[in-house]
Coordinates of C-alpha atoms in Angstrom, one line a residue:
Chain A
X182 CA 222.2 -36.9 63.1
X183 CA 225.9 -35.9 62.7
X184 CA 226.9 -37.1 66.3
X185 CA 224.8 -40.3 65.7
X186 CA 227.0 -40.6 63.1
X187 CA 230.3 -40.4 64.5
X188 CA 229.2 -42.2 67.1
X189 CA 228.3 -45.4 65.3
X190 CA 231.3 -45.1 63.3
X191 CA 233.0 -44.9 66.7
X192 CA 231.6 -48.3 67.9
X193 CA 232.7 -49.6 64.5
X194 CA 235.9 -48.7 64.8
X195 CA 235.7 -50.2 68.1
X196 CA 237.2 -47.3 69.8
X197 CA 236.2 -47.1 73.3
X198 CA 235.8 -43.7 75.1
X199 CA 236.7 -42.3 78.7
X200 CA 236.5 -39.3 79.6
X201 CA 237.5 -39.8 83.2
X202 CA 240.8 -38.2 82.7
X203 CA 239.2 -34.6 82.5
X204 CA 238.6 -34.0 86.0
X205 CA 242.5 -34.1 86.9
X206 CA 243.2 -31.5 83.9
X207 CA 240.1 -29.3 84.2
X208 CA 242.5 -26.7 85.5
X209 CA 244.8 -26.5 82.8
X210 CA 242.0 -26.7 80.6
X211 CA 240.5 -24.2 82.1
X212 CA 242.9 -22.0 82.1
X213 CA 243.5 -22.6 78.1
X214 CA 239.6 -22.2 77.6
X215 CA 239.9 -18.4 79.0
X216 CA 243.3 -17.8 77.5
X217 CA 241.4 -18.5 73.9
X218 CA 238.9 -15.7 75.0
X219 CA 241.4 -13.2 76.2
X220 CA 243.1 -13.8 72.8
X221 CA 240.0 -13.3 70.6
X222 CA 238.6 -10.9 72.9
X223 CA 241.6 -8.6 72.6
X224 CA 242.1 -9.5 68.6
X225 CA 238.2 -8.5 68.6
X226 CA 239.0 -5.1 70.0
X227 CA 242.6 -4.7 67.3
X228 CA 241.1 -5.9 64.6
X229 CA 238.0 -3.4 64.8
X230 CA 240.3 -0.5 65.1
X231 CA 242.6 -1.9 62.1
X232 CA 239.5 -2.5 60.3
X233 CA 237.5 1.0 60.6
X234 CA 241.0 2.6 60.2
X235 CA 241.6 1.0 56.9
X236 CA 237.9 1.0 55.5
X237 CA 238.8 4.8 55.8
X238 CA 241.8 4.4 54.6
X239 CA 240.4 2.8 51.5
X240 CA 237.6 5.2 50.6
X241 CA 240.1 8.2 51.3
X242 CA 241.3 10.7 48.6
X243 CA 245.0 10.3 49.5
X244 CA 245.9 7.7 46.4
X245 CA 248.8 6.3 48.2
X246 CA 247.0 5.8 51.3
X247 CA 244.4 3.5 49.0
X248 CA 246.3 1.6 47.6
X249 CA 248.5 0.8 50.8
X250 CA 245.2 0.0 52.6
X251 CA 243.7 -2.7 49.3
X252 CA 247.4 -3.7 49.1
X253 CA 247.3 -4.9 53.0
X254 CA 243.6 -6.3 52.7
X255 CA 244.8 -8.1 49.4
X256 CA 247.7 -9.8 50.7
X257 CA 246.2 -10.9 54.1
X258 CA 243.1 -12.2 52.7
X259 CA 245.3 -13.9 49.8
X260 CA 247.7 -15.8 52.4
X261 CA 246.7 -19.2 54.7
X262 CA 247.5 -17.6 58.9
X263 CA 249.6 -20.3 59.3
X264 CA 252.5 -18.7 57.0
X265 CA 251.6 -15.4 58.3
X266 CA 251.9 -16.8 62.0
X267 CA 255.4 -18.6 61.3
X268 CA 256.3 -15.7 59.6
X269 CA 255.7 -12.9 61.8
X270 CA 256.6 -14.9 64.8
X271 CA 260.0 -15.9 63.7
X272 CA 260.9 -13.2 61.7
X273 CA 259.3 -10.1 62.3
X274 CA 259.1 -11.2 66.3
X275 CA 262.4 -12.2 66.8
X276 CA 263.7 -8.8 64.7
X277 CA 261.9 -6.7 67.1
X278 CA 261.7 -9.0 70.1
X279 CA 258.5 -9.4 70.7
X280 CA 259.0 -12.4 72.9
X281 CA 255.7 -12.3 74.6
X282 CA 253.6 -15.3 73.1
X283 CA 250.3 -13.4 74.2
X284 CA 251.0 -10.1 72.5
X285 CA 252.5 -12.1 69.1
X286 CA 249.5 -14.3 68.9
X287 CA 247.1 -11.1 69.6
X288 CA 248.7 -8.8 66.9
X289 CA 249.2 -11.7 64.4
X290 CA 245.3 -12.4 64.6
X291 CA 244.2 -8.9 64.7
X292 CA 246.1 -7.8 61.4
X293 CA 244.7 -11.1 59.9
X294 CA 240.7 -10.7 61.1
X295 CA 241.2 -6.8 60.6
X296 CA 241.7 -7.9 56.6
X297 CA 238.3 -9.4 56.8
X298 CA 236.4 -6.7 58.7
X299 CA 237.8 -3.7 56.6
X300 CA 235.8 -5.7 54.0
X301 CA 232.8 -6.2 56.1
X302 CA 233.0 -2.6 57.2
X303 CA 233.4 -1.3 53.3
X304 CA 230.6 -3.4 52.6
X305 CA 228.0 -1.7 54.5
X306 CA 229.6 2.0 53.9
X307 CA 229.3 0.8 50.0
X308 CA 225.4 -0.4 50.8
X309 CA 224.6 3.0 52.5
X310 CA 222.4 4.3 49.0
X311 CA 223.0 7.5 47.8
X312 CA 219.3 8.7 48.6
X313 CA 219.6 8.2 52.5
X314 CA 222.6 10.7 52.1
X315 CA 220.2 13.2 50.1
X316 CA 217.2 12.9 52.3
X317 CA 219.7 13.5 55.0
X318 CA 221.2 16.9 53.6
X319 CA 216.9 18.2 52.6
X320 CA 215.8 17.3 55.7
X321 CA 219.0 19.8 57.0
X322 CA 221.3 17.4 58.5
X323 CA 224.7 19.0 58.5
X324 CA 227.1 16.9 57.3
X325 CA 228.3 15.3 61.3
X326 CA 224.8 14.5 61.8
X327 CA 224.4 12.8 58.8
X328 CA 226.8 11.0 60.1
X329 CA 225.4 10.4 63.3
X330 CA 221.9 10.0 62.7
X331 CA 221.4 8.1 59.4
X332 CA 225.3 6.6 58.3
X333 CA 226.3 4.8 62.0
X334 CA 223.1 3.5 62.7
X335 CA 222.5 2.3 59.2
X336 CA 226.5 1.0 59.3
X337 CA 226.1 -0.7 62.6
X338 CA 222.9 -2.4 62.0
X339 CA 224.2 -3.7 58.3
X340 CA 228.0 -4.7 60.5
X341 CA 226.8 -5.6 63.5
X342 CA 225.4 -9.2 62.4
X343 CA 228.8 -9.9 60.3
X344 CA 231.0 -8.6 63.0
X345 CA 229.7 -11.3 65.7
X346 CA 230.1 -13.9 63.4
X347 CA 233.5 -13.1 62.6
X348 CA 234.3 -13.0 66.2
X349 CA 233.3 -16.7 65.8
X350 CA 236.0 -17.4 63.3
X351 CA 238.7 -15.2 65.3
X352 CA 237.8 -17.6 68.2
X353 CA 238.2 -20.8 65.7
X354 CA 241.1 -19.1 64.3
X355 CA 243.0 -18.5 67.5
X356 CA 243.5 -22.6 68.2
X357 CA 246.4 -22.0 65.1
X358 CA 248.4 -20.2 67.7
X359 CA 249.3 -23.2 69.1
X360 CA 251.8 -23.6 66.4
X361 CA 254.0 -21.2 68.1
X362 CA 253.2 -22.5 72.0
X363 CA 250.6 -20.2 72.8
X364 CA 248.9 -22.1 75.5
X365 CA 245.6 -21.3 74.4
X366 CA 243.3 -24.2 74.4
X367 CA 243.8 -26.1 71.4
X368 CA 247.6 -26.3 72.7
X369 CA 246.3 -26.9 76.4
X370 CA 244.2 -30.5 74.5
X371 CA 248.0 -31.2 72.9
X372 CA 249.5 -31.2 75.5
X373 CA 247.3 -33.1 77.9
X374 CA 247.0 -36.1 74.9
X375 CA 250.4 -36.3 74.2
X376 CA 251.0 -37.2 77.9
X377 CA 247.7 -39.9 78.0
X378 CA 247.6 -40.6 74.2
X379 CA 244.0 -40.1 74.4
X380 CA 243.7 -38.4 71.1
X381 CA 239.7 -39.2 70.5
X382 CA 238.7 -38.1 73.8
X383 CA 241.1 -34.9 73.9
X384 CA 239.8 -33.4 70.4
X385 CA 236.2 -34.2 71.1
X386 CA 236.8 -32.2 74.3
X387 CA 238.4 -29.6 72.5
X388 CA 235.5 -29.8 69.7
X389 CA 232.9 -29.3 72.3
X390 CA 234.5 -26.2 74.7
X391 CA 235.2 -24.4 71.0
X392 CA 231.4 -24.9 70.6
X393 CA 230.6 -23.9 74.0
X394 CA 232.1 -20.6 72.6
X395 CA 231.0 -20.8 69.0
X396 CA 227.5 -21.6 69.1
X397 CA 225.8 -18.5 71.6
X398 CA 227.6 -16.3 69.3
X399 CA 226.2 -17.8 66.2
X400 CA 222.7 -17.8 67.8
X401 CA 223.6 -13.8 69.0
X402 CA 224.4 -12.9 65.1
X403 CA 221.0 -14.3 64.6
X404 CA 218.9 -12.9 66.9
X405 CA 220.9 -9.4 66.0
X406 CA 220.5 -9.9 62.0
X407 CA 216.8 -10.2 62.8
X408 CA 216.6 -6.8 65.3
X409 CA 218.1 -4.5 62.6
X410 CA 216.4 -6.1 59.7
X411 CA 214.1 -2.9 58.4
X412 CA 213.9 -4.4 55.4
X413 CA 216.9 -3.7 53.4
Chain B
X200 CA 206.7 33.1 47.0
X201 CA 208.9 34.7 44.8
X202 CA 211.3 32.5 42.4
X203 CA 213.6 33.6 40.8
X204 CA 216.8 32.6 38.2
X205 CA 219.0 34.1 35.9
X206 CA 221.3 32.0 33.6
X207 CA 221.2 29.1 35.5
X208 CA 222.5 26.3 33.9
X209 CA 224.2 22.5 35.0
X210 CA 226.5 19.9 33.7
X211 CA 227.4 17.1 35.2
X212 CA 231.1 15.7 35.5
X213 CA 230.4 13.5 32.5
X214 CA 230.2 17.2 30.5
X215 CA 226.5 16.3 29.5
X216 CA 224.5 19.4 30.1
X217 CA 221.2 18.9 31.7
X218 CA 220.4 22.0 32.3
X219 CA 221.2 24.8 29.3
X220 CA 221.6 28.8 30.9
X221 CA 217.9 29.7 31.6
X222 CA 216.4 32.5 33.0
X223 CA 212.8 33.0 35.3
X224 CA 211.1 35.0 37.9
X225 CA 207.5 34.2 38.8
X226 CA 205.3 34.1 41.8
X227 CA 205.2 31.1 42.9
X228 CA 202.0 29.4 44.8
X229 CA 201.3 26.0 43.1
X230 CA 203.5 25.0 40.4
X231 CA 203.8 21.7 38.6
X232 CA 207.3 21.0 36.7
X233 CA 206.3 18.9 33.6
X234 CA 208.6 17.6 30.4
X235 CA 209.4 14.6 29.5
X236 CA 211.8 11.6 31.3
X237 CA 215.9 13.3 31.5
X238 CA 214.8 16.7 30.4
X239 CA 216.3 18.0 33.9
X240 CA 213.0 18.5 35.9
X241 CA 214.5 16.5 38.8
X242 CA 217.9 18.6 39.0
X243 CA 216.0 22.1 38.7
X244 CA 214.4 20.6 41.8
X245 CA 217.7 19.5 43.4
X246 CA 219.1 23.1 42.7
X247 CA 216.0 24.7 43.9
X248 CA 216.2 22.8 47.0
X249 CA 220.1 23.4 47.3
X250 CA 221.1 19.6 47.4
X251 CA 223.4 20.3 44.3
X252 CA 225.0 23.4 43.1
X253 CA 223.9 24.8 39.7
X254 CA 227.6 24.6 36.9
X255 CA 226.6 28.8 36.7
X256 CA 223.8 31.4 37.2
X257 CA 221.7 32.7 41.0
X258 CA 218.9 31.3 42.2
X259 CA 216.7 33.7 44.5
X260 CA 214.0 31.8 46.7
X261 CA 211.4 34.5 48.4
X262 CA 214.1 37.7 48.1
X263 CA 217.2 35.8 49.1
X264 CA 219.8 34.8 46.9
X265 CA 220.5 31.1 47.5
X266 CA 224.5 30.6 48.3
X267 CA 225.4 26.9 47.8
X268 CA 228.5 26.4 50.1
X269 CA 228.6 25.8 53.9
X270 CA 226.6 26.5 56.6
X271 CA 224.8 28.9 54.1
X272 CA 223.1 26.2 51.9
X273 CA 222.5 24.1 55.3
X274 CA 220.9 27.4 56.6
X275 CA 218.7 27.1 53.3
X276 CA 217.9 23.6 53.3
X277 CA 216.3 23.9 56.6
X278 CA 214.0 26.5 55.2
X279 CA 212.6 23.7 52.7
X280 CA 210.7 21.0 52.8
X281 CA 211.6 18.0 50.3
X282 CA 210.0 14.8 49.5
X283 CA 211.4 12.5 47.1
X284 CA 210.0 10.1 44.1
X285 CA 210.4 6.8 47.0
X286 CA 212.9 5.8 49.5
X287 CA 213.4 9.1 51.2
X288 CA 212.9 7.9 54.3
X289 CA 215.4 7.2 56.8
X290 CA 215.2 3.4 56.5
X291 CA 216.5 2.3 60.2
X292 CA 214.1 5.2 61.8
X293 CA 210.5 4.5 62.9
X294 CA 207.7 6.9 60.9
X295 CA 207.4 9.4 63.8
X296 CA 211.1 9.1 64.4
X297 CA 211.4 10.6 60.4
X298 CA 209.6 13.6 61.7
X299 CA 210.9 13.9 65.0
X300 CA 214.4 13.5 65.0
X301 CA 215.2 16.6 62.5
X302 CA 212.8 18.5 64.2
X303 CA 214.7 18.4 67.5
X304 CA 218.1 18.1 65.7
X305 CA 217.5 20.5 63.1
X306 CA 215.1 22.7 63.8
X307 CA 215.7 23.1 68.0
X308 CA 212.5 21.5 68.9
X309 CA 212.0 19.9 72.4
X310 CA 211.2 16.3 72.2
X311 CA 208.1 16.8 73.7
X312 CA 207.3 20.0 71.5
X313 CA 208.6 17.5 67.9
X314 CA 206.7 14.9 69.3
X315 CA 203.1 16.7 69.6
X316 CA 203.8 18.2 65.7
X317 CA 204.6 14.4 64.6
X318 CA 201.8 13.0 66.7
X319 CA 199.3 15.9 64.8
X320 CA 200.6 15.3 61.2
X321 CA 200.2 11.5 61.6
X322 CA 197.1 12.0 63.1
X323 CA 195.9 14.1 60.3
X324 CA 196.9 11.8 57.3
X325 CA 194.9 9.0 58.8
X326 CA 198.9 7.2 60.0
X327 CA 198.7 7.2 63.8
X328 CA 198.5 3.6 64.2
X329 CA 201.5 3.3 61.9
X330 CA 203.3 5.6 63.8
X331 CA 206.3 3.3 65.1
X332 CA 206.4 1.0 62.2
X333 CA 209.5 1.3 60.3
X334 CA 209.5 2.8 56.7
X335 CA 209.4 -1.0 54.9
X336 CA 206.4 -1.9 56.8
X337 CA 204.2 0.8 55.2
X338 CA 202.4 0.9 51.9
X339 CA 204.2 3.2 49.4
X340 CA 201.2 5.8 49.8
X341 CA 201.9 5.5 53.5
X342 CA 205.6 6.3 52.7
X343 CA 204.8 9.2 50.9
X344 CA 202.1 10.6 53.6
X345 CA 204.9 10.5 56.2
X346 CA 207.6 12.0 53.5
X347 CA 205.2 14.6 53.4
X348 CA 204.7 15.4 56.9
X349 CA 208.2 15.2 57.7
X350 CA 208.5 17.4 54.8
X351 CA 206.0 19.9 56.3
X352 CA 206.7 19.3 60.3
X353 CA 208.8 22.1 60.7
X354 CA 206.9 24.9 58.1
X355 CA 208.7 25.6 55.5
X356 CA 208.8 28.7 53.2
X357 CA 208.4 26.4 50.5
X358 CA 207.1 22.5 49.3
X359 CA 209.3 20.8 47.0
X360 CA 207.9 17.6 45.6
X361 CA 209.5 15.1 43.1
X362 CA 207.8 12.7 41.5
X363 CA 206.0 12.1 44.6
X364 CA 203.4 9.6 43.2
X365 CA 205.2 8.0 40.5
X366 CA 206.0 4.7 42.2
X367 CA 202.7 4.3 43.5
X368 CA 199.4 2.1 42.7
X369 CA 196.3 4.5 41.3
X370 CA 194.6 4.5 44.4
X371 CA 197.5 5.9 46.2
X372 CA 198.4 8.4 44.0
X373 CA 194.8 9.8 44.3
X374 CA 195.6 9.7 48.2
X375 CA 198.7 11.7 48.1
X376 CA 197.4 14.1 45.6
X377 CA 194.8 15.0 47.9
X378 CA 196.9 15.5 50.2
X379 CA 199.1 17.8 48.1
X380 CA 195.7 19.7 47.5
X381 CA 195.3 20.2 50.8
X382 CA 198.1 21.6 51.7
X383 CA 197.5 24.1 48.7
X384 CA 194.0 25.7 49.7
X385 CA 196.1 26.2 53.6
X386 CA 198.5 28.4 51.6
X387 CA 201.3 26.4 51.8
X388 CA 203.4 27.1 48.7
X389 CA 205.2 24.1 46.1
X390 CA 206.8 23.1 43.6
X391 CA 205.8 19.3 41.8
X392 CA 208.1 17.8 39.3
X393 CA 205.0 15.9 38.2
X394 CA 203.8 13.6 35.2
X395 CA 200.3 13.2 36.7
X396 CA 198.6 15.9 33.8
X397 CA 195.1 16.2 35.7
X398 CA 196.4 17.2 38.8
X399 CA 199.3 19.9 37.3
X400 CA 196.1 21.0 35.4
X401 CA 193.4 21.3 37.6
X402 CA 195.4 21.8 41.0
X403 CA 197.9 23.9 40.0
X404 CA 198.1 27.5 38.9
X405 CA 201.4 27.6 37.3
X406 CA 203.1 25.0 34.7
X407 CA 206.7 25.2 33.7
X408 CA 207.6 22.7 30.9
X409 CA 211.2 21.7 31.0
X410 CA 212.7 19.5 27.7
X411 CA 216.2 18.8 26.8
X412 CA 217.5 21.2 29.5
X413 CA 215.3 24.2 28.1
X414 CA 213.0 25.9 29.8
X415 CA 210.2 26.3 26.8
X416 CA 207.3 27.6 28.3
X417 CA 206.0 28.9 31.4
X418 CA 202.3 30.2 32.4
X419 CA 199.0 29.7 33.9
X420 CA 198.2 25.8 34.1
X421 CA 194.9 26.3 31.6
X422 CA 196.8 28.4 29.1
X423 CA 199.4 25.9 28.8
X424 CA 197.3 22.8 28.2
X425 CA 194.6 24.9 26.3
X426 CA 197.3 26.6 24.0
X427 CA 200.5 25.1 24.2
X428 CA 202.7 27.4 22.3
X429 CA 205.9 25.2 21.3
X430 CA 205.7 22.2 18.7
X431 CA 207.9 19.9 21.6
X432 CA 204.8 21.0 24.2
X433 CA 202.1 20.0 21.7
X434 CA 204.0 16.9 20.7
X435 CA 204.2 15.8 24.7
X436 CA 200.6 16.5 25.4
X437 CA 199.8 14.4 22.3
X438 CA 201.4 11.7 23.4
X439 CA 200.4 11.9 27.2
X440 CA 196.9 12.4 25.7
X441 CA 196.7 9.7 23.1
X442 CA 195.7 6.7 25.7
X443 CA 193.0 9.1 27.4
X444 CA 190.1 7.6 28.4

């Protein structure tokens, strides 16, 4: 219904389409459509470790350590990643020369999305109830294979679902990187329409590759919130 | 089995006692824990099953003095079986997976040794088909039948049961009762933090009655109803009893 939509409002508009121009870019396109997964692939993997790192962090019994860790989560989650990207590329980047575009764009989004999955992981730690942990220590569980056996597979199967779907926004999120030249593919579509000033076609382009990416992942948080449903 | 405590006593961090300093020794075989709601039947349990530590006093369980840190109180939790009120289950495991996995993990069985004990416990409460269904897809008598196997898979010295039936319908309270018979006339000895009167009664030899943290009386099940000795026991009887059909 929504692309009938547009596309009646398209003929209204009397904007014609032609998408013939994508055949003489499908290289650079393609090479920004893999770039965007290398970068949210790779922010995947940083962001995990900053999040499990600082979900710890926050439940520990070093005070300073807590507050450090809700401080970080508070101010990421509290800022737009535009001002975090300009800042940290101009400032922080050019202070310690991180001139790599790659690297910036990967550590920007991974300290941003590892805001959001510290709160996804602290979430499930926090919905873990107290009388899985009890049946664990009567049944004789010491306390790494409580770990083991009832609080990771409970953990994973509460994260796992939230996880992929965040992996969705790092991928959405990742086309902001543009803003500082990272030839990713929301940069690559730039680029090509600012030389053919065919804005329409480039950003329905763009549109459909980031739901080429988007929507299997979507379908994958699905299908995995349905496998570890046991009834919570 | 021999149960024993002197001066045991426990507060909680909010500095509310639950249990005052009390003292026993008794043979235990069957013996239903009654008193009324927050009067600390639940946490004698707990103690008695080392999940908490008492605030003071020793517990002795069958000659050996319980010692609540460590690889001790691990050592003495895999000595008892537990089953809880509801929801003791481990939620993400299958119902044979509840017996098996502590079996192999705990208690050093093979997998094909845990999984012959699981298949003849489910097989003997009648849950065999519902072996592989996880713990939400069973009734809560089903629930309770599986805590109960898993409870008794790997033999314990000693049956600690809270509250076992009192989430569940009528019908399934007679079925796990039965059960809890059962298990009684093989020898197997327990503890039941109970409120169902006719079974702590009729099925059991011993009643302690537990109110306001005090131990107040303790003896032979008929004895106990027949005579009750304290005006709080006559005054929870009397209430229990006032609805009787």
């Amino acid at each position: 219904m929504l692309i009938g939509f547009v596309w009646l409002s398209l003929t209204k508009a009397g904007v014609p389409l032609d998408f013939s121009f994508l055949k003489d870019f499908s290289k650079r396109l393609g090479d920004g459509f893999w770039l965007t997964v290398a970068l949210s692939l790779a922010s995947l993997a940083c962001s995990l470790l900053i999040g499990v790192a600082c979900a710890a962090g926050q439940s520990a019994k070093i005070l300073p350590l807590r507050y450090l860790c809700n401080i970080y989560v508070g101010l990421i989650r509290g800022t737009p990643l535009i001002m975090q990207i300009y800042l940290f590329f101009y400032i922080v980047g050019t202070a310690w020369g991180i001139e790599n575009r790659f690297a910036a764009g990967v550590i920007i989004l991974s300290v941003f999305e590892g805001a959001y999955i510290t709160e996804i992981i602290r979430g499930s730690l926090l919905s873990i109830e107290a009388a899985q942990i009890e049946a664990a220590k009567a049944v004789g569980f010491t306390g790494r294979q409580t770990v083991r056996y009832v609080v990771l597979p409970q953990m994973v199967a509460r994260t796992l679902p939230a996880l992929t779907g965040q992996f969705a926004s790092i991928i959405k999120d990742s086309s902001l990187l543009s803003i500082i030249a990272v030839t990713e593919l929301t940069q690559t579509i730039r680029e090509i329409s600012a030389t053919n000033f065919r804005l329409f076609e480039c950003y329905f382009t763009l549109g459909v590759l980031y739901l080429c990416l988007t929507l299997p992942i979507s379908f994958v948080s699905k299908w995995l919130e349905r496998r570890y449903d046991y009834g919570n | 089995m021999e149960i024993e405590f002197r001066s045991l006593s426990k507060q909680f961090e909010d500095h509310k006692d639950v249990l005052l300093p009390m003292d026993f020794a008794g043979d235990v075989h069957a013996l239903a824990v009654i008193g009324p709601s927050g009067g600390g039947k639940s946490t004698l349990l707990r103690i008695l099953g080392g999940l908490i530590a008492p605030t003071a006093g020793q517990v002795w369980i069958g000659g050996e003095k319980v010692c609540y840190e460590g690889a001790a109180v691990e050592a003495h939790r895999k000595k008892i079986g537990y089953v809880f009120q509801l929801g003791g289950l481990f939620k993400h495991m299958s119902a044979i997976d509840n017996i098996v996995t502590p079996l192999i993990r705990v208690h050093g069985f093979s997998k094909e040794q845990a999984r012959a004990r699981a298949d003849e416990l489910l097989g003997r409460f009648g849950l065999l088909t519902e072996a592989n269904k996880k713990p939400a897809a069973l009734s809560g008598g089903q629930q309770q039948r599986v805590a109960i196997a898993r409870a008794i898979s790997a033999k314990p010295k000693l049956l600690l049961l809270d509250e076992p039936t009192s989430a569940l319908d009528p019908e399934y309270t007679t079925e796990v009762l039965g059960i809890i018979r059962e298990l009684k006339e093989e020898r197997l000895d327990f503890v039941i933090v109970t409120h169902e009167m006719g079974f702590a009664r009729h099925a059991c030899e011993k009643v302690l009655f537990l109110a306001e943290g005090q131990l107040l009386e303790y003896g032979d099940s008929d004895t106990i109803f027949q005579q009750p000795a304290t005006y709080k026991l006559r005054s929870f009887l009397g209430k229990l009893l006032e609805w009787n059909i």
